[in-house]
């Protein structure tokens, strides 16, 4: 029997290649919860009186994040926790995910709020996709979905009086986004995309990412070991070609050189710090159509909706 290198008592079932640790189930689970707590503390993500809205899609990352935050909240009942979900209107996919998310919230005793593209914009994502395919637009369903969901989450969080939105981006997501921003030379995004937003902007509920230092496969393993139900089927519109290629490339590097993902993550932190001081702070206006914060006169979401 190979013993756990942390407790030295139980049988190890998982080798953490980047650190060399061999972990038993208990120590593995505790290490994930400990990592999330450490990430929250390191970036000062949450204050004791925060009203935290966790963006729950029903996938493995968001259901695990809600589970861990609910556990932390039970141990230290300081902040209040809510779950928010956006129904994009993807038939046969999001409906199942929402049912899973609602059941998960019920079992954790967390109040769940849902909004939808249809309710906010008048169209489901399926409607939008039909229209853009008909018009021959070069934009992908994900480009619409990302922008519209971001605004929907902000609106719902503001409506319920949340002071933070916690999203379930994991370390792999962060590394991919950083590399994509490098590929596109988008230094403004590099400076603004990170574990937490420390600048307070009127009308924008600050976002935090408590899983941003946890590997995707370890989040999946956590969900599996805890018996958390989540939606496994991929979205029918998934397939942002470049992100997929970046993901595969980084996975290959990690396989050959364990620890590469953490190295890229730390490198992103350094570069973000350097770029932040040099990037101008752009004041936000109120969108002339919907009143949401925007860098232009009309927000990206209204722009997209007007042109479908
Ligand atoms: Fe939206 Fe694209 Fe994600 Fe599907 S894969 S939910 S279309 S962002
Ligand atoms: Zn152990
Ligand atoms: Zn707008």
PDB file of C-alpha atoms and ligand atoms in Angstrom:
ATOM      1  CA  UNK A   1       0.000   0.000   0.000  1.00  0.00           C
ATOM      2  CA  UNK A   2       1.273   3.446  -0.911  1.00  0.00           C
ATOM      3  CA  UNK A   3       0.588   5.751   2.014  1.00  0.00           C
ATOM      4  CA  UNK A   4      -0.707   9.306   1.807  1.00  0.00           C
ATOM      5  CA  UNK A   5       2.253  11.688   2.087  1.00  0.00           C
ATOM      6  CA  UNK A   6       0.175  14.223   4.056  1.00  0.00           C
ATOM      7  CA  UNK A   7      -1.371  12.146   6.865  1.00  0.00           C
ATOM      8  CA  UNK A   8       0.902   9.108   6.552  1.00  0.00           C
ATOM      9  CA  UNK A   9      -2.045   6.922   7.605  1.00  0.00           C
ATOM     10  CA  UNK A  10      -4.403   6.123   4.779  1.00  0.00           C
ATOM     11  CA  UNK A  11      -3.861   4.672   1.348  1.00  0.00           C
ATOM     12  CA  UNK A  12      -3.031   7.195  -1.387  1.00  0.00           C
ATOM     13  CA  UNK A  13      -5.326   7.190  -4.413  1.00  0.00           C
ATOM     14  CA  UNK A  14      -4.088  10.254  -6.286  1.00  0.00           C
ATOM     15  CA  UNK A  15      -0.645  11.497  -7.245  1.00  0.00           C
ATOM     16  CA  UNK A  16      -0.383  15.264  -7.603  1.00  0.00           C
ATOM     17  CA  UNK A  17       2.313  15.289 -10.216  1.00  0.00           C
ATOM     18  CA  UNK A  18       3.231  18.950 -10.009  1.00  0.00           C
ATOM     19  CA  UNK A  19       4.002  18.730  -6.274  1.00  0.00           C
ATOM     20  CA  UNK A  20       4.909  15.048  -5.901  1.00  0.00           C
ATOM     21  CA  UNK A  21       2.266  14.575  -3.154  1.00  0.00           C
ATOM     22  CA  UNK A  22       0.441  11.252  -2.920  1.00  0.00           C
ATOM     23  CA  UNK A  23      -2.946  11.842  -1.360  1.00  0.00           C
ATOM     24  CA  UNK A  24      -5.688   9.821   0.325  1.00  0.00           C
ATOM     25  CA  UNK A  25      -9.295  10.802  -0.353  1.00  0.00           C
ATOM     26  CA  UNK A  26      -9.684  12.785   2.879  1.00  0.00           C
ATOM     27  CA  UNK A  27      -6.462  14.748   2.442  1.00  0.00           C
ATOM     28  CA  UNK A  28      -7.248  15.398  -1.231  1.00  0.00           C
ATOM     29  CA  UNK A  29     -10.686  16.840  -0.402  1.00  0.00           C
ATOM     30  CA  UNK A  30      -9.257  18.926   2.426  1.00  0.00           C
ATOM     31  CA  UNK A  31      -6.504  20.205   0.135  1.00  0.00           C
ATOM     32  CA  UNK A  32      -9.057  21.501  -2.387  1.00  0.00           C
ATOM     33  CA  UNK A  33     -11.128  23.243   0.280  1.00  0.00           C
ATOM     34  CA  UNK A  34      -7.928  24.639   1.818  1.00  0.00           C
ATOM     35  CA  UNK A  35      -6.764  25.900  -1.570  1.00  0.00           C
ATOM     36  CA  UNK A  36     -10.044  27.734  -2.156  1.00  0.00           C
ATOM     37  CA  UNK A  37      -9.865  29.351   1.301  1.00  0.00           C
ATOM     38  CA  UNK A  38      -6.243  30.362   0.666  1.00  0.00           C
ATOM     39  CA  UNK A  39      -7.134  31.863  -2.735  1.00  0.00           C
ATOM     40  CA  UNK A  40      -9.982  33.872  -1.174  1.00  0.00           C
ATOM     41  CA  UNK A  41      -7.622  35.175   1.522  1.00  0.00           C
ATOM     42  CA  UNK A  42      -4.696  35.848  -0.849  1.00  0.00           C
ATOM     43  CA  UNK A  43      -6.735  38.109  -3.138  1.00  0.00           C
ATOM     44  CA  UNK A  44      -8.946  39.494  -0.379  1.00  0.00           C
ATOM     45  CA  UNK A  45     -11.928  38.281  -2.388  1.00  0.00           C
ATOM     46  CA  UNK A  46     -14.608  38.360   0.272  1.00  0.00           C
ATOM     47  CA  UNK A  47     -15.471  40.601   3.179  1.00  0.00           C
ATOM     48  CA  UNK A  48     -17.285  39.423   6.275  1.00  0.00           C
ATOM     49  CA  UNK A  49     -20.515  41.220   5.375  1.00  0.00           C
ATOM     50  CA  UNK A  50     -20.588  40.395   1.648  1.00  0.00           C
ATOM     51  CA  UNK A  51     -23.721  39.134  -0.053  1.00  0.00           C
ATOM     52  CA  UNK A  52     -22.180  36.629  -2.413  1.00  0.00           C
ATOM     53  CA  UNK A  53     -24.012  35.613  -5.581  1.00  0.00           C
ATOM     54  CA  UNK A  54     -22.471  32.426  -6.958  1.00  0.00           C
ATOM     55  CA  UNK A  55     -22.967  32.070 -10.700  1.00  0.00           C
ATOM     56  CA  UNK A  56     -24.172  28.485 -11.025  1.00  0.00           C
ATOM     57  CA  UNK A  57     -24.555  26.987 -14.491  1.00  0.00           C
ATOM     58  CA  UNK A  58     -25.013  23.374 -13.401  1.00  0.00           C
ATOM     59  CA  UNK A  59     -21.577  22.250 -14.633  1.00  0.00           C
ATOM     60  CA  UNK A  60     -18.924  20.618 -12.439  1.00  0.00           C
ATOM     61  CA  UNK A  61     -17.040  23.814 -11.610  1.00  0.00           C
ATOM     62  CA  UNK A  62     -19.964  25.942 -10.491  1.00  0.00           C
ATOM     63  CA  UNK A  63     -21.723  23.170  -8.534  1.00  0.00           C
ATOM     64  CA  UNK A  64     -18.431  22.404  -6.745  1.00  0.00           C
ATOM     65  CA  UNK A  65     -17.793  26.084  -6.047  1.00  0.00           C
ATOM     66  CA  UNK A  66     -21.241  26.507  -4.501  1.00  0.00           C
ATOM     67  CA  UNK A  67     -20.721  23.364  -2.424  1.00  0.00           C
ATOM     68  CA  UNK A  68     -17.340  24.575  -1.105  1.00  0.00           C
ATOM     69  CA  UNK A  69     -18.543  28.123  -0.395  1.00  0.00           C
ATOM     70  CA  UNK A  70     -21.623  26.784   1.405  1.00  0.00           C
ATOM     71  CA  UNK A  71     -19.293  24.633   3.512  1.00  0.00           C
ATOM     72  CA  UNK A  72     -17.028  27.589   4.298  1.00  0.00           C
ATOM     73  CA  UNK A  73     -20.087  29.703   5.146  1.00  0.00           C
ATOM     74  CA  UNK A  74     -21.377  26.987   7.521  1.00  0.00           C
ATOM     75  CA  UNK A  75     -18.054  26.900   9.352  1.00  0.00           C
ATOM     76  CA  UNK A  76     -17.744  30.698   9.463  1.00  0.00           C
ATOM     77  CA  UNK A  77     -21.268  32.126   9.192  1.00  0.00           C
ATOM     78  CA  UNK A  78     -20.298  35.637   8.220  1.00  0.00           C
ATOM     79  CA  UNK A  79     -21.312  36.354   4.652  1.00  0.00           C
ATOM     80  CA  UNK A  80     -24.610  35.436   2.997  1.00  0.00           C
ATOM     81  CA  UNK A  81     -24.701  33.166  -0.003  1.00  0.00           C
ATOM     82  CA  UNK A  82     -27.062  33.056  -2.995  1.00  0.00           C
ATOM     83  CA  UNK A  83     -26.989  31.248  -6.316  1.00  0.00           C
ATOM     84  CA  UNK A  84     -27.746  32.961  -9.620  1.00  0.00           C
ATOM     85  CA  UNK A  85     -28.289  31.282 -12.975  1.00  0.00           C
ATOM     86  CA  UNK A  86     -28.814  32.619 -16.466  1.00  0.00           C
ATOM     87  CA  UNK A  87     -31.014  30.583 -18.779  1.00  0.00           C
ATOM     88  CA  UNK A  88     -29.597  31.356 -22.207  1.00  0.00           C
ATOM     89  CA  UNK A  89     -32.323  29.369 -23.899  1.00  0.00           C
ATOM     90  CA  UNK A  90     -30.436  26.415 -25.376  1.00  0.00           C
ATOM     91  CA  UNK A  91     -32.984  23.702 -25.880  1.00  0.00           C
ATOM     92  CA  UNK A  92     -32.109  20.243 -24.578  1.00  0.00           C
ATOM     93  CA  UNK A  93     -29.039  21.573 -22.770  1.00  0.00           C
ATOM     94  CA  UNK A  94     -29.586  24.474 -20.411  1.00  0.00           C
ATOM     95  CA  UNK A  95     -32.991  23.215 -19.214  1.00  0.00           C
ATOM     96  CA  UNK A  96     -31.349  20.081 -17.802  1.00  0.00           C
ATOM     97  CA  UNK A  97     -28.501  22.120 -16.277  1.00  0.00           C
ATOM     98  CA  UNK A  98     -30.940  24.463 -14.536  1.00  0.00           C
ATOM     99  CA  UNK A  99     -32.832  21.565 -13.030  1.00  0.00           C
ATOM    100  CA  UNK A 100     -29.512  20.178 -11.696  1.00  0.00           C
ATOM    101  CA  UNK A 101     -28.510  23.612 -10.366  1.00  0.00           C
ATOM    102  CA  UNK A 102     -31.885  24.110  -8.630  1.00  0.00           C
ATOM    103  CA  UNK A 103     -31.764  20.694  -7.000  1.00  0.00           C
ATOM    104  CA  UNK A 104     -28.194  21.350  -5.834  1.00  0.00           C
ATOM    105  CA  UNK A 105     -29.224  24.696  -4.297  1.00  0.00           C
ATOM    106  CA  UNK A 106     -32.197  23.086  -2.553  1.00  0.00           C
ATOM    107  CA  UNK A 107     -30.007  20.385  -1.031  1.00  0.00           C
ATOM    108  CA  UNK A 108     -27.529  23.012   0.227  1.00  0.00           C
ATOM    109  CA  UNK A 109     -30.280  25.343   1.481  1.00  0.00           C
ATOM    110  CA  UNK A 110     -29.085  28.175  -0.796  1.00  0.00           C
ATOM    111  CA  UNK A 111     -31.639  30.537  -2.318  1.00  0.00           C
ATOM    112  CA  UNK A 112     -31.591  30.317  -6.118  1.00  0.00           C
ATOM    113  CA  UNK A 113     -32.470  33.115  -8.572  1.00  0.00           C
ATOM    114  CA  UNK A 114     -32.836  32.554 -12.307  1.00  0.00           C
ATOM    115  CA  UNK A 115     -33.064  35.019 -15.167  1.00  0.00           C
ATOM    116  CA  UNK A 116     -33.187  34.371 -18.898  1.00  0.00           C
ATOM    117  CA  UNK A 117     -32.087  35.864 -22.212  1.00  0.00           C
ATOM    118  CA  UNK A 118     -35.706  35.680 -23.366  1.00  0.00           C
ATOM    119  CA  UNK A 119     -36.897  37.728 -20.410  1.00  0.00           C
ATOM    120  CA  UNK A 120     -34.082  40.312 -20.662  1.00  0.00           C
ATOM    121  CA  UNK A 121     -33.443  40.572 -24.388  1.00  0.00           C
ATOM    122  CA  UNK A 122     -36.562  39.154 -26.001  1.00  0.00           C
ATOM    123  CA  UNK A 123     -34.690  36.274 -27.658  1.00  0.00           C
ATOM    124  CA  UNK A 124     -33.362  32.894 -26.565  1.00  0.00           C
ATOM    125  CA  UNK A 125     -29.826  32.005 -27.673  1.00  0.00           C
ATOM    126  CA  UNK A 126     -31.420  29.462 -30.042  1.00  0.00           C
ATOM    127  CA  UNK A 127     -33.408  32.333 -31.666  1.00  0.00           C
ATOM    128  CA  UNK A 128     -30.233  34.410 -31.964  1.00  0.00           C
ATOM    129  CA  UNK A 129     -28.271  31.537 -33.515  1.00  0.00           C
ATOM    130  CA  UNK A 130     -31.002  30.970 -36.117  1.00  0.00           C
ATOM    131  CA  UNK A 131     -30.885  34.658 -37.035  1.00  0.00           C
ATOM    132  CA  UNK A 132     -27.095  34.965 -37.211  1.00  0.00           C
ATOM    133  CA  UNK A 133     -26.816  31.792 -39.283  1.00  0.00           C
ATOM    134  CA  UNK A 134     -29.427  33.151 -41.667  1.00  0.00           C
ATOM    135  CA  UNK A 135     -27.666  36.501 -41.963  1.00  0.00           C
ATOM    136  CA  UNK A 136     -24.243  34.888 -42.441  1.00  0.00           C
ATOM    137  CA  UNK A 137     -22.713  36.753 -39.462  1.00  0.00           C
ATOM    138  CA  UNK A 138     -19.091  35.861 -38.697  1.00  0.00           C
ATOM    139  CA  UNK A 139     -19.676  36.014 -34.956  1.00  0.00           C
ATOM    140  CA  UNK A 140     -20.049  32.698 -33.131  1.00  0.00           C
ATOM    141  CA  UNK A 141     -22.900  31.762 -30.746  1.00  0.00           C
ATOM    142  CA  UNK A 142     -20.343  31.943 -27.906  1.00  0.00           C
ATOM    143  CA  UNK A 143     -19.521  35.586 -28.679  1.00  0.00           C
ATOM    144  CA  UNK A 144     -23.194  36.509 -28.197  1.00  0.00           C
ATOM    145  CA  UNK A 145     -23.658  34.183 -25.253  1.00  0.00           C
ATOM    146  CA  UNK A 146     -20.614  35.463 -23.329  1.00  0.00           C
ATOM    147  CA  UNK A 147     -21.511  39.147 -23.619  1.00  0.00           C
ATOM    148  CA  UNK A 148     -25.230  38.665 -22.935  1.00  0.00           C
ATOM    149  CA  UNK A 149     -24.625  36.341 -19.981  1.00  0.00           C
ATOM    150  CA  UNK A 150     -22.147  38.715 -18.386  1.00  0.00           C
ATOM    151  CA  UNK A 151     -24.680  41.533 -18.467  1.00  0.00           C
ATOM    152  CA  UNK A 152     -27.498  39.236 -17.280  1.00  0.00           C
ATOM    153  CA  UNK A 153     -25.428  38.075 -14.294  1.00  0.00           C
ATOM    154  CA  UNK A 154     -24.565  41.640 -13.363  1.00  0.00           C
ATOM    155  CA  UNK A 155     -28.211  42.729 -13.591  1.00  0.00           C
ATOM    156  CA  UNK A 156     -29.498  39.807 -11.544  1.00  0.00           C
ATOM    157  CA  UNK A 157     -26.767  40.190  -8.913  1.00  0.00           C
ATOM    158  CA  UNK A 158     -27.526  43.916  -8.595  1.00  0.00           C
ATOM    159  CA  UNK A 159     -31.248  43.182  -8.363  1.00  0.00           C
ATOM    160  CA  UNK A 160     -30.813  40.850  -5.391  1.00  0.00           C
ATOM    161  CA  UNK A 161     -28.446  43.310  -3.686  1.00  0.00           C
ATOM    162  CA  UNK A 162     -25.327  41.146  -4.067  1.00  0.00           C
ATOM    163  CA  UNK A 163     -22.005  42.792  -3.282  1.00  0.00           C
ATOM    164  CA  UNK A 164     -19.888  40.140  -5.080  1.00  0.00           C
ATOM    165  CA  UNK A 165     -20.360  37.701  -7.937  1.00  0.00           C
ATOM    166  CA  UNK A 166     -18.341  34.513  -7.512  1.00  0.00           C
ATOM    167  CA  UNK A 167     -17.686  32.715 -10.788  1.00  0.00           C
ATOM    168  CA  UNK A 168     -16.271  29.213 -11.127  1.00  0.00           C
ATOM    169  CA  UNK A 169     -13.356  29.849 -13.495  1.00  0.00           C
ATOM    170  CA  UNK A 170     -10.621  27.362 -12.659  1.00  0.00           C
ATOM    171  CA  UNK A 171      -6.859  27.514 -13.175  1.00  0.00           C
ATOM    172  CA  UNK A 172      -7.101  25.975 -16.661  1.00  0.00           C
ATOM    173  CA  UNK A 173      -9.649  28.630 -17.737  1.00  0.00           C
ATOM    174  CA  UNK A 174      -7.426  31.418 -16.429  1.00  0.00           C
ATOM    175  CA  UNK A 175      -4.327  30.075 -18.187  1.00  0.00           C
ATOM    176  CA  UNK A 176      -6.193  29.643 -21.489  1.00  0.00           C
ATOM    177  CA  UNK A 177      -7.666  33.150 -21.292  1.00  0.00           C
ATOM    178  CA  UNK A 178      -4.264  34.648 -20.538  1.00  0.00           C
ATOM    179  CA  UNK A 179      -2.659  32.875 -23.516  1.00  0.00           C
ATOM    180  CA  UNK A 180      -5.546  33.875 -25.803  1.00  0.00           C
ATOM    181  CA  UNK A 181      -5.099  37.510 -24.746  1.00  0.00           C
ATOM    182  CA  UNK A 182      -1.370  37.204 -25.502  1.00  0.00           C
ATOM    183  CA  UNK A 183      -2.162  35.753 -28.932  1.00  0.00           C
ATOM    184  CA  UNK A 184      -4.511  38.678 -29.614  1.00  0.00           C
ATOM    185  CA  UNK A 185      -2.095  41.206 -28.067  1.00  0.00           C
ATOM    186  CA  UNK A 186      -4.955  42.433 -25.890  1.00  0.00           C
ATOM    187  CA  UNK A 187      -3.064  44.082 -23.028  1.00  0.00           C
ATOM    188  CA  UNK A 188      -6.150  45.871 -21.735  1.00  0.00           C
ATOM    189  CA  UNK A 189      -7.847  42.520 -21.169  1.00  0.00           C
ATOM    190  CA  UNK A 190      -4.673  41.129 -19.592  1.00  0.00           C
ATOM    191  CA  UNK A 191      -4.759  43.978 -17.097  1.00  0.00           C
ATOM    192  CA  UNK A 192      -8.471  43.582 -16.364  1.00  0.00           C
ATOM    193  CA  UNK A 193      -8.846  39.788 -16.316  1.00  0.00           C
ATOM    194  CA  UNK A 194      -7.701  38.197 -13.108  1.00  0.00           C
ATOM    195  CA  UNK A 195      -8.792  36.503  -9.897  1.00  0.00           C
ATOM    196  CA  UNK A 196     -10.676  39.528  -8.640  1.00  0.00           C
ATOM    197  CA  UNK A 197     -11.578  43.041  -9.583  1.00  0.00           C
ATOM    198  CA  UNK A 198     -10.319  45.393  -6.966  1.00  0.00           C
ATOM    199  CA  UNK A 199     -11.529  48.573  -8.620  1.00  0.00           C
ATOM    200  CA  UNK A 200     -15.035  49.515  -7.577  1.00  0.00           C
ATOM    201  CA  UNK A 201     -17.055  50.698 -10.571  1.00  0.00           C
ATOM    202  CA  UNK A 202     -20.530  52.153 -10.164  1.00  0.00           C
ATOM    203  CA  UNK A 203     -23.168  49.737 -11.450  1.00  0.00           C
ATOM    204  CA  UNK A 204     -20.744  46.807 -11.753  1.00  0.00           C
ATOM    205  CA  UNK A 205     -20.930  44.103  -9.101  1.00  0.00           C
ATOM    206  CA  UNK A 206     -17.283  43.071  -8.440  1.00  0.00           C
ATOM    207  CA  UNK A 207     -16.376  39.555  -9.578  1.00  0.00           C
ATOM    208  CA  UNK A 208     -14.186  37.035  -7.814  1.00  0.00           C
ATOM    209  CA  UNK A 209     -12.933  33.609  -8.896  1.00  0.00           C
ATOM    210  CA  UNK A 210     -12.237  31.417  -5.855  1.00  0.00           C
ATOM    211  CA  UNK A 211     -11.319  28.355  -8.006  1.00  0.00           C
ATOM    212  CA  UNK A 212      -8.750  30.219 -10.095  1.00  0.00           C
ATOM    213  CA  UNK A 213      -5.810  28.420  -8.439  1.00  0.00           C
ATOM    214  CA  UNK A 214      -7.318  24.940  -8.659  1.00  0.00           C
ATOM    215  CA  UNK A 215      -6.725  22.644 -11.625  1.00  0.00           C
ATOM    216  CA  UNK A 216      -9.789  21.716 -13.673  1.00  0.00           C
ATOM    217  CA  UNK A 217      -9.172  18.002 -13.289  1.00  0.00           C
ATOM    218  CA  UNK A 218      -8.935  18.379  -9.499  1.00  0.00           C
ATOM    219  CA  UNK A 219     -12.258  20.258  -9.412  1.00  0.00           C
ATOM    220  CA  UNK A 220     -13.787  17.396 -11.424  1.00  0.00           C
ATOM    221  CA  UNK A 221     -12.295  14.837  -9.056  1.00  0.00           C
ATOM    222  CA  UNK A 222     -13.626  16.783  -6.059  1.00  0.00           C
ATOM    223  CA  UNK A 223     -17.151  16.800  -7.542  1.00  0.00           C
ATOM    224  CA  UNK A 224     -16.930  13.083  -8.290  1.00  0.00           C
ATOM    225  CA  UNK A 225     -15.693  12.137  -4.802  1.00  0.00           C
ATOM    226  CA  UNK A 226     -18.342  14.295  -3.115  1.00  0.00           C
ATOM    227  CA  UNK A 227     -21.050  12.744  -5.295  1.00  0.00           C
ATOM    228  CA  UNK A 228     -22.080  16.168  -6.590  1.00  0.00           C
ATOM    229  CA  UNK A 229     -24.426  15.825  -9.546  1.00  0.00           C
ATOM    230  CA  UNK A 230     -23.545  18.063 -12.483  1.00  0.00           C
ATOM    231  CA  UNK A 231     -24.274  18.330 -16.153  1.00  0.00           C
ATOM    232  CA  UNK A 232     -21.729  16.459 -18.216  1.00  0.00           C
ATOM    233  CA  UNK A 233     -22.997  16.979 -21.764  1.00  0.00           C
ATOM    234  CA  UNK A 234     -21.239  19.735 -23.660  1.00  0.00           C
ATOM    235  CA  UNK A 235     -23.166  22.721 -24.987  1.00  0.00           C
ATOM    236  CA  UNK A 236     -24.261  22.083 -28.608  1.00  0.00           C
ATOM    237  CA  UNK A 237     -22.660  25.394 -29.641  1.00  0.00           C
ATOM    238  CA  UNK A 238     -19.330  24.723 -27.875  1.00  0.00           C
ATOM    239  CA  UNK A 239     -16.230  24.757 -30.011  1.00  0.00           C
ATOM    240  CA  UNK A 240     -14.305  27.985 -29.941  1.00  0.00           C
ATOM    241  CA  UNK A 241     -11.572  26.582 -32.161  1.00  0.00           C
ATOM    242  CA  UNK A 242      -8.636  28.616 -30.893  1.00  0.00           C
ATOM    243  CA  UNK A 243      -9.425  28.110 -27.194  1.00  0.00           C
ATOM    244  CA  UNK A 244      -9.690  24.355 -27.776  1.00  0.00           C
ATOM    245  CA  UNK A 245      -6.304  24.291 -29.459  1.00  0.00           C
ATOM    246  CA  UNK A 246      -4.763  26.342 -26.639  1.00  0.00           C
ATOM    247  CA  UNK A 247      -6.328  23.950 -24.091  1.00  0.00           C
ATOM    248  CA  UNK A 248      -4.865  20.920 -25.887  1.00  0.00           C
ATOM    249  CA  UNK A 249      -1.458  22.545 -26.183  1.00  0.00           C
ATOM    250  CA  UNK A 250      -1.333  23.449 -22.480  1.00  0.00           C
ATOM    251  CA  UNK A 251      -2.527  19.950 -21.497  1.00  0.00           C
ATOM    252  CA  UNK A 252       0.263  18.405 -23.555  1.00  0.00           C
ATOM    253  CA  UNK A 253       2.826  20.693 -21.909  1.00  0.00           C
ATOM    254  CA  UNK A 254       1.484  19.851 -18.437  1.00  0.00           C
ATOM    255  CA  UNK A 255       1.668  16.134 -19.216  1.00  0.00           C
ATOM    256  CA  UNK A 256       5.303  16.421 -20.248  1.00  0.00           C
ATOM    257  CA  UNK A 257       6.333  19.068 -17.700  1.00  0.00           C
ATOM    258  CA  UNK A 258       4.083  18.893 -14.615  1.00  0.00           C
ATOM    259  CA  UNK A 259       3.588  22.309 -13.055  1.00  0.00           C
ATOM    260  CA  UNK A 260       3.526  24.217 -16.358  1.00  0.00           C
ATOM    261  CA  UNK A 261      -0.027  25.468 -15.769  1.00  0.00           C
ATOM    262  CA  UNK A 262       0.949  26.992 -12.415  1.00  0.00           C
ATOM    263  CA  UNK A 263       4.049  28.509 -14.010  1.00  0.00           C
ATOM    264  CA  UNK A 264       1.960  30.191 -16.712  1.00  0.00           C
ATOM    265  CA  UNK A 265      -0.540  31.345 -14.065  1.00  0.00           C
ATOM    266  CA  UNK A 266       2.216  32.953 -11.980  1.00  0.00           C
ATOM    267  CA  UNK A 267       3.733  34.497 -15.064  1.00  0.00           C
ATOM    268  CA  UNK A 268       0.289  35.967 -15.900  1.00  0.00           C
ATOM    269  CA  UNK A 269       0.132  37.496 -12.420  1.00  0.00           C
ATOM    270  CA  UNK A 270       3.491  39.208 -12.885  1.00  0.00           C
ATOM    271  CA  UNK A 271       2.639  40.484 -16.349  1.00  0.00           C
ATOM    272  CA  UNK A 272      -0.782  41.708 -15.154  1.00  0.00           C
ATOM    273  CA  UNK A 273       0.858  43.651 -12.365  1.00  0.00           C
ATOM    274  CA  UNK A 274       3.264  45.319 -14.797  1.00  0.00           C
ATOM    275  CA  UNK A 275       0.616  46.039 -17.428  1.00  0.00           C
ATOM    276  CA  UNK A 276      -1.927  47.371 -14.924  1.00  0.00           C
ATOM    277  CA  UNK A 277       0.211  50.375 -14.009  1.00  0.00           C
ATOM    278  CA  UNK A 278       0.622  51.267 -17.674  1.00  0.00           C
ATOM    279  CA  UNK A 279      -2.969  50.818 -18.837  1.00  0.00           C
ATOM    280  CA  UNK A 280      -5.253  53.839 -18.673  1.00  0.00           C
ATOM    281  CA  UNK A 281      -8.245  53.665 -16.378  1.00  0.00           C
ATOM    282  CA  UNK A 282     -11.220  54.039 -18.673  1.00  0.00           C
ATOM    283  CA  UNK A 283     -14.187  55.774 -17.041  1.00  0.00           C
ATOM    284  CA  UNK A 284     -17.497  53.973 -17.470  1.00  0.00           C
ATOM    285  CA  UNK A 285     -20.628  55.582 -18.899  1.00  0.00           C
ATOM    286  CA  UNK A 286     -24.214  54.457 -18.632  1.00  0.00           C
ATOM    287  CA  UNK A 287     -25.516  52.710 -21.732  1.00  0.00           C
ATOM    288  CA  UNK A 288     -27.948  55.038 -23.532  1.00  0.00           C
ATOM    289  CA  UNK A 289     -30.332  52.139 -24.107  1.00  0.00           C
ATOM    290  CA  UNK A 290     -30.288  50.003 -20.968  1.00  0.00           C
ATOM    291  CA  UNK A 291     -28.383  52.094 -18.401  1.00  0.00           C
ATOM    292  CA  UNK A 292     -25.809  49.359 -17.670  1.00  0.00           C
ATOM    293  CA  UNK A 293     -22.140  50.404 -17.303  1.00  0.00           C
ATOM    294  CA  UNK A 294     -20.154  50.578 -20.544  1.00  0.00           C
ATOM    295  CA  UNK A 295     -16.972  52.112 -21.941  1.00  0.00           C
ATOM    296  CA  UNK A 296     -18.871  53.499 -24.956  1.00  0.00           C
ATOM    297  CA  UNK A 297     -22.282  55.113 -25.382  1.00  0.00           C
ATOM    298  CA  UNK A 298     -24.068  51.835 -26.003  1.00  0.00           C
ATOM    299  CA  UNK A 299     -23.083  48.638 -24.226  1.00  0.00           C
ATOM    300  CA  UNK A 300     -21.841  45.611 -26.138  1.00  0.00           C
ATOM    301  CA  UNK A 301     -24.973  43.608 -25.315  1.00  0.00           C
ATOM    302  CA  UNK A 302     -27.360  46.281 -26.680  1.00  0.00           C
ATOM    303  CA  UNK A 303     -25.130  46.632 -29.731  1.00  0.00           C
ATOM    304  CA  UNK A 304     -25.320  42.915 -30.452  1.00  0.00           C
ATOM    305  CA  UNK A 305     -29.061  42.717 -29.876  1.00  0.00           C
ATOM    306  CA  UNK A 306     -29.710  45.706 -32.148  1.00  0.00           C
ATOM    307  CA  UNK A 307     -27.832  44.063 -34.976  1.00  0.00           C
ATOM    308  CA  UNK A 308     -29.194  40.547 -35.044  1.00  0.00           C
TER     309      UNK A 308
HETATM  310 FE1  LIG B   1     -22.766  29.844 -24.367  1.00  0.00          FE
HETATM  311 FE2  LIG B   1     -20.763  29.020 -25.934  1.00  0.00          FE
HETATM  312 FE3  LIG B   1     -20.839  28.306 -23.340  1.00  0.00          FE
HETATM  313 FE4  LIG B   1     -22.620  27.293 -25.079  1.00  0.00          FE
HETATM  314  S1  LIG B   1     -20.378  26.973 -25.101  1.00  0.00           S
HETATM  315  S2  LIG B   1     -23.058  28.072 -23.018  1.00  0.00           S
HETATM  316  S3  LIG B   1     -22.941  29.027 -26.440  1.00  0.00           S
HETATM  317  S4  LIG B   1     -20.564  30.385 -24.172  1.00  0.00           S
HETATM  318 ZN1  LIG B   2      -4.070  11.507   3.945  1.00  0.00          ZN
HETATM  319 ZN1  LIG B   3     -27.105  48.517 -23.023  1.00  0.00          ZN
END
